[in-house]
XYZ file of C-alpha atoms in Angstrom:
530
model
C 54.150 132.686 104.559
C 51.625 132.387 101.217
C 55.340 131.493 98.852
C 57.681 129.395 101.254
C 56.762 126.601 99.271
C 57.735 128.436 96.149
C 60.785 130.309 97.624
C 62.401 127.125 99.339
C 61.423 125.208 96.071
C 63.581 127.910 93.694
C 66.187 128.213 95.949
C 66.721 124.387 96.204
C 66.061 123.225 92.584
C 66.271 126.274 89.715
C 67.179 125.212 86.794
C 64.728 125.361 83.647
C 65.400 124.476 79.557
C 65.328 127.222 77.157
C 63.773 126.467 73.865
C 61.993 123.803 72.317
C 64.854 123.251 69.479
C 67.297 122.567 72.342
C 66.349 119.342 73.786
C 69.115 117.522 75.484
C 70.510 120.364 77.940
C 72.060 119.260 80.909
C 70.887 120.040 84.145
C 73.749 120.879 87.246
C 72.904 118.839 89.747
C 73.483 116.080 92.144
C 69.854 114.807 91.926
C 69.280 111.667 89.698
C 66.364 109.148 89.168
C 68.624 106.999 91.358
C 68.432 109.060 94.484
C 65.840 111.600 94.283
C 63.076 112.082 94.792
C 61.876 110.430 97.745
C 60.039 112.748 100.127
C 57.043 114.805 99.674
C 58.832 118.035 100.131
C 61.340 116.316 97.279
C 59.392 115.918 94.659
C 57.936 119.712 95.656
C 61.412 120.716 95.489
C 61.801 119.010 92.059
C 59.004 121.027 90.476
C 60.088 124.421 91.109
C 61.384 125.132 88.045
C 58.009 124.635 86.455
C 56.804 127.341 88.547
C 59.250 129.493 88.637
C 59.552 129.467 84.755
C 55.614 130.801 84.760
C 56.270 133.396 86.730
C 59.269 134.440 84.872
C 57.350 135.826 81.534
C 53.357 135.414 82.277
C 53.044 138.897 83.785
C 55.703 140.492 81.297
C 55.681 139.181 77.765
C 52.926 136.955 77.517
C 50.592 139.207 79.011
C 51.790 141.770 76.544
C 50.925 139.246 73.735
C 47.503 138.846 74.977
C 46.564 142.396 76.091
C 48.889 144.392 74.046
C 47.238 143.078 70.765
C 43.953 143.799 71.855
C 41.454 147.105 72.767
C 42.854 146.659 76.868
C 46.498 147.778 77.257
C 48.820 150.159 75.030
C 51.881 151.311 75.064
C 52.687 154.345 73.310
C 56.195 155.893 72.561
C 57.037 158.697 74.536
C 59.237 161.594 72.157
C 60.666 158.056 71.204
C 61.059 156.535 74.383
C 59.321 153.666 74.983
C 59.409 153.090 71.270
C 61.883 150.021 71.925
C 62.046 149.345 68.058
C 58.185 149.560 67.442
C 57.566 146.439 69.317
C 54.382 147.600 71.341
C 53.536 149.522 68.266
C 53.556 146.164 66.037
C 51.682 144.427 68.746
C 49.029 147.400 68.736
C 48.611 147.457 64.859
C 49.226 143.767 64.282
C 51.946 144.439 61.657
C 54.299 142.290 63.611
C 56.540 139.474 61.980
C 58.475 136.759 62.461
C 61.446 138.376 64.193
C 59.485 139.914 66.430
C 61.484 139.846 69.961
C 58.530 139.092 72.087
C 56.833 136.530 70.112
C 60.330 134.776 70.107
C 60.304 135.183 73.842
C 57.246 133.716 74.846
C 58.125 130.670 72.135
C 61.344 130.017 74.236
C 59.394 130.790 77.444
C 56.507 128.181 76.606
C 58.907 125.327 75.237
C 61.514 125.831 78.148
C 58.715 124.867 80.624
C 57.645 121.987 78.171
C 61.080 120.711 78.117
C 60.927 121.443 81.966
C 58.046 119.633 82.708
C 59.480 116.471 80.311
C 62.940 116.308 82.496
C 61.033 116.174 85.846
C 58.384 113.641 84.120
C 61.866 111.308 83.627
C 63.262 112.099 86.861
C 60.418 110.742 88.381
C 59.539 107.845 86.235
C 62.627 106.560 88.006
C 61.160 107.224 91.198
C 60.106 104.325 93.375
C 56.161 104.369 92.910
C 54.215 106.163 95.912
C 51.006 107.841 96.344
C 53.103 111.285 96.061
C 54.846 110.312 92.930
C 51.576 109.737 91.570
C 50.109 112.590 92.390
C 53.467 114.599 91.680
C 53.630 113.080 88.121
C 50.029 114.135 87.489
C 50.540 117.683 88.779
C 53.591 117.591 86.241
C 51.372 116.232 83.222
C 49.027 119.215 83.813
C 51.486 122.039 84.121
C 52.753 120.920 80.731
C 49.374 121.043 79.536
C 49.188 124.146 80.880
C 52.268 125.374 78.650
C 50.826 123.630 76.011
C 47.862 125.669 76.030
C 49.399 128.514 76.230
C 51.689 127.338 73.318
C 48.522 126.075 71.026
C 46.532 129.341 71.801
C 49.354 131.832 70.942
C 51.243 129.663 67.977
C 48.346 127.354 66.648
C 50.272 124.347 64.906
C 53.360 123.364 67.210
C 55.868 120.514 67.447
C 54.096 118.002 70.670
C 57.538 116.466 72.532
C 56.620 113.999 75.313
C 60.160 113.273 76.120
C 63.456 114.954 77.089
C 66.763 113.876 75.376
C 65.427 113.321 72.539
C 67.947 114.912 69.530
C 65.065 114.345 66.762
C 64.100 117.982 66.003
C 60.579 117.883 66.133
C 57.423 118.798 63.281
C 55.081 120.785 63.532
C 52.070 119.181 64.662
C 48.468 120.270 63.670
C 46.434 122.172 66.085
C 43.790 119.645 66.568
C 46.397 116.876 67.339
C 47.523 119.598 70.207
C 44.308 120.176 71.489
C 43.694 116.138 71.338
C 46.710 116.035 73.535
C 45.988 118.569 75.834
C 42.616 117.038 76.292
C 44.487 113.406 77.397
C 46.614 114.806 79.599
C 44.336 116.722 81.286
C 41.890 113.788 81.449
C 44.400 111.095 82.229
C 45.701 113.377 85.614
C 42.519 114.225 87.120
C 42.392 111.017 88.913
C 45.635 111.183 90.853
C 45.275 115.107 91.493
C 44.636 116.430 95.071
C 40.924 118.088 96.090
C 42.808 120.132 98.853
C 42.661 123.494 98.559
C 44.372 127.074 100.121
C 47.806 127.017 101.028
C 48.567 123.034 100.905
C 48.369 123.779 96.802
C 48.167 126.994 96.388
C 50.364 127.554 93.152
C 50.415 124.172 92.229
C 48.050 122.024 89.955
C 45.336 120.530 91.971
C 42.198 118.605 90.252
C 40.176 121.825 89.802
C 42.970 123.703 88.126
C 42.510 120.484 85.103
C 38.861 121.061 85.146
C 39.696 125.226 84.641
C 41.411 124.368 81.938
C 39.341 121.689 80.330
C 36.811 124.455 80.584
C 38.655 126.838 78.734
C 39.985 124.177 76.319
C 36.246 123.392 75.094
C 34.920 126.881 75.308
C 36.863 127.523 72.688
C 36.871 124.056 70.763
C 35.034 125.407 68.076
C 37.652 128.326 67.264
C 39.975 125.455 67.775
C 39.114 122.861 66.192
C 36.294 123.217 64.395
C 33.759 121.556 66.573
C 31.750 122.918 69.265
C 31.985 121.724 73.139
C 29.758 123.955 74.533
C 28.290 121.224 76.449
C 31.536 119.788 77.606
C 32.762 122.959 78.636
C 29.725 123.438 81.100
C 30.404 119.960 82.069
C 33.783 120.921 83.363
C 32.438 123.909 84.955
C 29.924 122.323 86.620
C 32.278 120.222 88.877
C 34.575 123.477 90.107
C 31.062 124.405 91.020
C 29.514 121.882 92.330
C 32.392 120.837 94.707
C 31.749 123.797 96.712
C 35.713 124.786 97.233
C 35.584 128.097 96.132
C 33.602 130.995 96.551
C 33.534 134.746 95.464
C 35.765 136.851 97.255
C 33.684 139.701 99.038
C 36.300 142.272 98.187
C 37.067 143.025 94.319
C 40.448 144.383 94.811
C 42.100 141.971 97.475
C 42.322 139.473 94.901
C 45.151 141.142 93.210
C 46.520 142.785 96.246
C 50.309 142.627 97.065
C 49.586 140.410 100.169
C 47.399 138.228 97.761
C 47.988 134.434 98.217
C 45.795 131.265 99.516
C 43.480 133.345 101.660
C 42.061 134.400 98.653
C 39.125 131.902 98.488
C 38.245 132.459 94.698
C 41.831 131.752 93.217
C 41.749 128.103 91.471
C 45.494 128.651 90.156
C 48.048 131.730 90.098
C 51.409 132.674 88.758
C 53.166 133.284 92.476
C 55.430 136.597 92.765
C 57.562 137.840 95.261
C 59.566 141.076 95.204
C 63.044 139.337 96.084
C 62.833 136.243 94.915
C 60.012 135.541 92.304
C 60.514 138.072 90.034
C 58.287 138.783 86.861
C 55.504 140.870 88.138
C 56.302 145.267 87.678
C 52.823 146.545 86.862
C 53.403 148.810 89.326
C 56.288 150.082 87.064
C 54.861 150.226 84.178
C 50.968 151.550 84.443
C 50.999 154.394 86.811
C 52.430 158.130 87.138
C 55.676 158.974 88.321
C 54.143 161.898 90.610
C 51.660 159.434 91.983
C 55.117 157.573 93.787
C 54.814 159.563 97.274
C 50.928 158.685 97.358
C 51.050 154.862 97.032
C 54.566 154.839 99.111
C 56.258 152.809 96.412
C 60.200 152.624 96.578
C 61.392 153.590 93.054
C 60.297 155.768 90.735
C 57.684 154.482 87.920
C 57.084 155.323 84.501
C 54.326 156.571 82.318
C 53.879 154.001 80.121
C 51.172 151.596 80.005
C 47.462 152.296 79.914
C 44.035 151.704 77.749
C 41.955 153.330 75.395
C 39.371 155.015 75.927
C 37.283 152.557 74.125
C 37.878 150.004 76.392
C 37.888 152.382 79.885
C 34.507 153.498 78.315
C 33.185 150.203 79.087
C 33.530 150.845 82.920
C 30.338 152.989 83.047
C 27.670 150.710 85.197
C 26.706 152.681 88.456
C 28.045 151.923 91.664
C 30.567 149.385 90.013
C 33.559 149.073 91.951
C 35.160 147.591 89.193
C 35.215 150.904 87.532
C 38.098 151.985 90.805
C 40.561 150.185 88.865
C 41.573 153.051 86.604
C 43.298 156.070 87.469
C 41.806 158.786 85.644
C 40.619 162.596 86.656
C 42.154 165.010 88.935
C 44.522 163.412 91.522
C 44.633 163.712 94.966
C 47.089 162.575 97.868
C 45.734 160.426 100.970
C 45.064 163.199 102.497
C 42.791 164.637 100.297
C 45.204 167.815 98.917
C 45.569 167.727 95.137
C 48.672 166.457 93.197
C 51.018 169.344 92.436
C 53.580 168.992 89.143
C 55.597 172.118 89.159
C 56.759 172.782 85.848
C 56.819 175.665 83.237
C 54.520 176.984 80.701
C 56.390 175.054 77.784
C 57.304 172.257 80.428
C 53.231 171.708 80.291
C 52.624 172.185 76.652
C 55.461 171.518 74.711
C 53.377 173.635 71.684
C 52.411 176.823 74.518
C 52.811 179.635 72.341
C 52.255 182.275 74.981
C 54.399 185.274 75.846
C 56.027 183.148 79.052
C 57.018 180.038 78.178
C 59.287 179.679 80.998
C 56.852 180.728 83.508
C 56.397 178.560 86.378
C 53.197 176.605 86.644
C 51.936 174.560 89.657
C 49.577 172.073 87.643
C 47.163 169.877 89.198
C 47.619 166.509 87.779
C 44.675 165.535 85.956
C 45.164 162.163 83.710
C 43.054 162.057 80.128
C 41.422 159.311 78.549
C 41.819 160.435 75.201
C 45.233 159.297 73.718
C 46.360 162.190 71.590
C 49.444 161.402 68.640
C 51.972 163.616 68.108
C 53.134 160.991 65.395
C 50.938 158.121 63.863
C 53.051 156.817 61.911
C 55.556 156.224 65.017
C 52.635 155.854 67.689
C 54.055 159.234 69.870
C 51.855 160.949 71.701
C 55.075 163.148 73.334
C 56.529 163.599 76.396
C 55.121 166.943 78.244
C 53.668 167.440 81.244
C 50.216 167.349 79.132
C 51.046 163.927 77.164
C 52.037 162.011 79.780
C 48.937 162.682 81.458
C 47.088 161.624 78.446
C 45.612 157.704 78.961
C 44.082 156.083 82.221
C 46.363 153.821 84.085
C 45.533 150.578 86.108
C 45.585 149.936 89.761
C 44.204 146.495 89.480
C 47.337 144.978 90.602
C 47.599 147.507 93.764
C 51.010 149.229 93.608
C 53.259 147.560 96.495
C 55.290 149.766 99.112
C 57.203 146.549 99.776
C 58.285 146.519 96.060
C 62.123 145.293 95.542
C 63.773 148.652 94.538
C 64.246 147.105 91.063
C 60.500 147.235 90.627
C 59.380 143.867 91.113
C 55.909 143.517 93.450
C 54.330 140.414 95.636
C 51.150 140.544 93.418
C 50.447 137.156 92.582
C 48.507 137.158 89.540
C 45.487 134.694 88.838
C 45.408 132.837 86.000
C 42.134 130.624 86.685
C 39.487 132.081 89.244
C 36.063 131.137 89.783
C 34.066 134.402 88.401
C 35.790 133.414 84.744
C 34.672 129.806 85.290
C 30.837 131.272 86.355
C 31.462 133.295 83.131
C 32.608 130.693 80.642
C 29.552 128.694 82.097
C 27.211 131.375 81.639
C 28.942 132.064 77.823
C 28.252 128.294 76.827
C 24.723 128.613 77.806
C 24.065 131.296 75.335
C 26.201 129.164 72.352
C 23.633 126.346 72.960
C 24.630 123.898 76.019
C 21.488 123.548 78.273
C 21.522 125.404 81.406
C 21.828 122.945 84.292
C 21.027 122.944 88.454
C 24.458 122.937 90.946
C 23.533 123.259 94.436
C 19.709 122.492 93.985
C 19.829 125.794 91.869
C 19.072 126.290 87.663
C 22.116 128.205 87.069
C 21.063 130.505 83.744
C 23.231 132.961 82.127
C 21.445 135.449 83.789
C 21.878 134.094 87.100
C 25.470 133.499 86.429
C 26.159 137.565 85.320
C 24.271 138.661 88.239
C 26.133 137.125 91.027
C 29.139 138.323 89.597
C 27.614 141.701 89.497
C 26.205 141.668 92.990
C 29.422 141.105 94.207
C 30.361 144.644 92.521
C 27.448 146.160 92.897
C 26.765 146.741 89.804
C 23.255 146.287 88.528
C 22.029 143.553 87.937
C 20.559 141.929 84.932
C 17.538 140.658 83.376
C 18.565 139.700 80.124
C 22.214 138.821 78.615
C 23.211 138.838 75.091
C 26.648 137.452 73.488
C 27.686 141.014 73.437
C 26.956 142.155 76.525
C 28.884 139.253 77.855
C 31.628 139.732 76.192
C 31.403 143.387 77.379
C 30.784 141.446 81.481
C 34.356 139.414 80.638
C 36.216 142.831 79.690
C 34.833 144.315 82.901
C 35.055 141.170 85.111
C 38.398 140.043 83.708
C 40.458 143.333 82.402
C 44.348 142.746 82.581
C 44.285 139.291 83.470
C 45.680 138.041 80.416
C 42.615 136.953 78.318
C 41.275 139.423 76.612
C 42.790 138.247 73.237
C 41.612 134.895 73.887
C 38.149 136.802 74.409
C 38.034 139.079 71.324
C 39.388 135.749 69.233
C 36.421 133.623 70.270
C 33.771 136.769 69.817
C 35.222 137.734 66.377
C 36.637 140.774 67.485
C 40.740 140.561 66.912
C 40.161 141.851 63.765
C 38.284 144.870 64.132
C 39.547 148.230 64.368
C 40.172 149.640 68.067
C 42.742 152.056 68.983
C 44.802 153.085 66.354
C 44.906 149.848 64.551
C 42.436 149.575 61.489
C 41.217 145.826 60.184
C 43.310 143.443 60.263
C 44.309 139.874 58.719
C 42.913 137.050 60.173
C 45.945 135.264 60.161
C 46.951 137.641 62.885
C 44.475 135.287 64.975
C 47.992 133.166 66.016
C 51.777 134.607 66.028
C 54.016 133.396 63.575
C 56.652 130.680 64.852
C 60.215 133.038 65.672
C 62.192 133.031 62.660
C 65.619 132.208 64.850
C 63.390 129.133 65.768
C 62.755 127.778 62.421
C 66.326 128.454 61.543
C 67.454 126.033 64.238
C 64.754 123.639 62.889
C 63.796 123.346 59.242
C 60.844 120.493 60.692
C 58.763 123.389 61.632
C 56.239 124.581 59.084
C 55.502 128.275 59.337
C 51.641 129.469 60.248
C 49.724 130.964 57.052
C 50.379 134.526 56.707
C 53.950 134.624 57.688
């Protein structure tokens, strides 16, 4: 029931625009300004493609952009598969460039739901006016600042379009005027956007989604821009809170459970999966064990991919934390308690056994590693034994799905905004220099902030909070969810060494605009660096 919206709104209305450079594609369909739409479940029907389009790429290669290129997620070549070219590698090391397949993917990705959003936005200005146009043209305005966000964050200085058709080929614009924009629209929507909450706009933009991202907008003006917001951010904060429409849900995990969806009382906004028909999200494939398939019941067989360093899985060490259940790491163990078996050989385990039986059989317990072990630096390869592909602690977060799709697709939605980040962000402004204030009749410190978060863990709680240790709360609270490079950006971190990347330039801050891209469109100026 939590997607009918979602599904009926694909199925009826699915096409989306590619790429920022091509701006006058034409849409098939019978639907014009002249007779649609009309009806509320019309002008739902008209937005699909804006949400569809986010689910398409925010849990593959965005994500990867913003966890991939940080201390949280890895993947390393196995005897050169997963090597795919040295793409995750690049991303790992930041020695990517400008023909880099994913950073041209998300480009296209984040300007096809720009142009998106500006085709609907003219659809509807033709519209006869209506309290749901309104409101419809405002959730619009918002998703596109959404993708311009996204866009701004990742790319820095890009082209702002406010209209479809037009055959101009756009400039570059700086970041500030982006942000500026973002801001407005933002600003200009909250007005006409719905206060309703749960299923009636669940997955669509409703005023406290704009306020979530005005938060995040200002938290990080001064990266930005240049100028701190701190007190603006807290501002924005301070109304998800103070409206009282959320709350922190009780159980951790069923926020990123497979039957995830509007029940979930702490999710302000989320990229909506399903297995058949919204495809996008295959964590399931990607960070687990294939011998661990019969355990979680899950109808394909997965790879052996994806994990994190140790550095980062070292983090999950407070007592009692259920947070720290994410990971798989240790000796395994079926539902029923018995221990998983791998039956391989001597030289099937250790590919470098140099015993007198290397074709011995062996019934191995399987025990996954922290440590990440190379084979090959240069090439990222930590090989493809029994042994290596143990090596590296794999994520459960988003809970592996026995009603996958047998291509590998799962009904985790995955949240994008959610009220523990905006407690966080409040509680992170407070310690860069906005004034703590009272919501609820109660003075809501940093301290305050961590340790309801924490209690709802159990983890212990706090007394005192530095910048640090908060940014070591967010990697805790907030691991896989797509901002950790956001995170590590803001604290000064991106550049440091982690894994098996050493220092790096700080122009690697922002990804360089696609070389096929600027090829198409000599108006855009490429970012320093590149």
């Amino acid at each position: 029931m939590k997607k009918n919206i979602f599904i009926s709104a694909v199925l009826f209305f699915t096409a989306f625009l590619p790429a920022c450079t091509d701006l006058d594609v034409d849409i098939e369909s019978e639907l014009t300004p002249a007779n649609f739409p009309s009806t509320q479940d019309q002008f739902i029907a008209a937005t699909g493609p804006l949400y569809s389009q986010l689910s398409s790429n925010y849990a593959i290669n965005y994500w990867r952009l913003q966890e991939l290129s940080t201390d949280a997620a890895i993947i390393p070549a196995r005897a050169g598969n997963w090597d795919d070219g040295g793409q995750y590698r690049f991303l790992h090391k930041h020695t990517w460039n400008v023909d880099h397949p994913t950073v041209r993917a998300i480009w296209e990705w984040g300007f096809g739901g720009i142009n998106t959003a500006n085709r609907v936005l003219q659809i509807f200005e033709g519209a006869a006016e209506s309290a749901t146009r309104t409101e419809s043209m405002a959730q619009v305005r918002t998703m596109r600042a959404l993708y311009y966000y996204f866009m701004m964050d990742t790319f820095g200085n890009v082209p702002v379009i406010k209209t479809f058709g037009n055959t101009d080929l756009p400039a570059t614009a700086p970041r500030a005027q982006v942000f500026a924009f973002i801001e407005t629209e933002l600003k200009e929507s909250l007005p006409n956007l719905s206060e309703a909450t749960g299923a009636l706009t669940y997955g669509r933009p409703n005023k406290f989604v704009a306020l979530a991202l005005l938060t995040k907008l200002y938290l990080n003006a001064e990266y930005y821009i240049g100028k701190p917001m701190y007190t603006e951010a807290v501002a924005m904060a301070d109304h998800i809170l103070a409206a009282n429409k959320y709350s922190l849900t009780a159980d951790y995990y069923a926020m990123f459970a497979p039957d995830n969806g509007p029940g979930i009382q702490e999710t302000i906004f989320a990229a909506v999966y399903d297995a058949n028909v919204i495809k996008g999200n295959q964590f399931t494939r990607y960070a687990m064990h294939y011998a661990l398939q019969q355990k979680y019941r899950i109808p394909f067989t997965p790879s052996s991919s994806l994990m994190t360093l140790p550095e980062y899985f070292n983090k999950f060490n407070l007592p009692n934390d259920i947070r720290n259940n994410q990971w798989l790491s240790g000796k395994q163990y079926n539902v029923d308690g018995t221990p998983v078996i791998i039956k391989t050989t001597n030289v099937g385990f250790d590919k470098d056994y140099k015993g007198p039986n290397p074709t011995a059989a062996v019934n191995w317990h399987l025990e996954i590693f922290p440590n990440l072990i190379l084979e090959n630096e240069a090439s990222m390869d930590i090989g493809n034994d029994q042994l290596s592909q143990a090596y590296g602690v794999r994520s459960i977060k988003y809970a592996p799905d026995p009603n996958s799709a047998t291509d590998r697709h799962q009904n985790n939605d995955i949240p994008i905004f959610r009220l523990a980040d905006i407690m966080l962000m409040k509680a992170e402004a407070i310690l860069r220099g906005a004034t703590a204030t009272t919501v609820g009749g109660e003075l809501q410190t940093t301290v305050i902030l961590v340790n309801k978060i924490r209690a709802r863990v159990n983890a212990p709680l706090v007394t005192d909070i530095d910048l640090p240790g908060l940014l070591e709360e967010r990697a805790r609270e907030l691991a896989w969810e797509g901002w950790r490079r956001n995170d590590l950006i803001r604290f000064g971190q991106f550049e440091k060494p982690y894994g098996f990347k050493t220092d790096s330039d700080p122009n690697k801050r922002i990804y360089p605009i696609p070389a096929t891209e600027r090829s198409l469109n000599p108006n855009l100026t490429q970012n320093p660096g590149y």
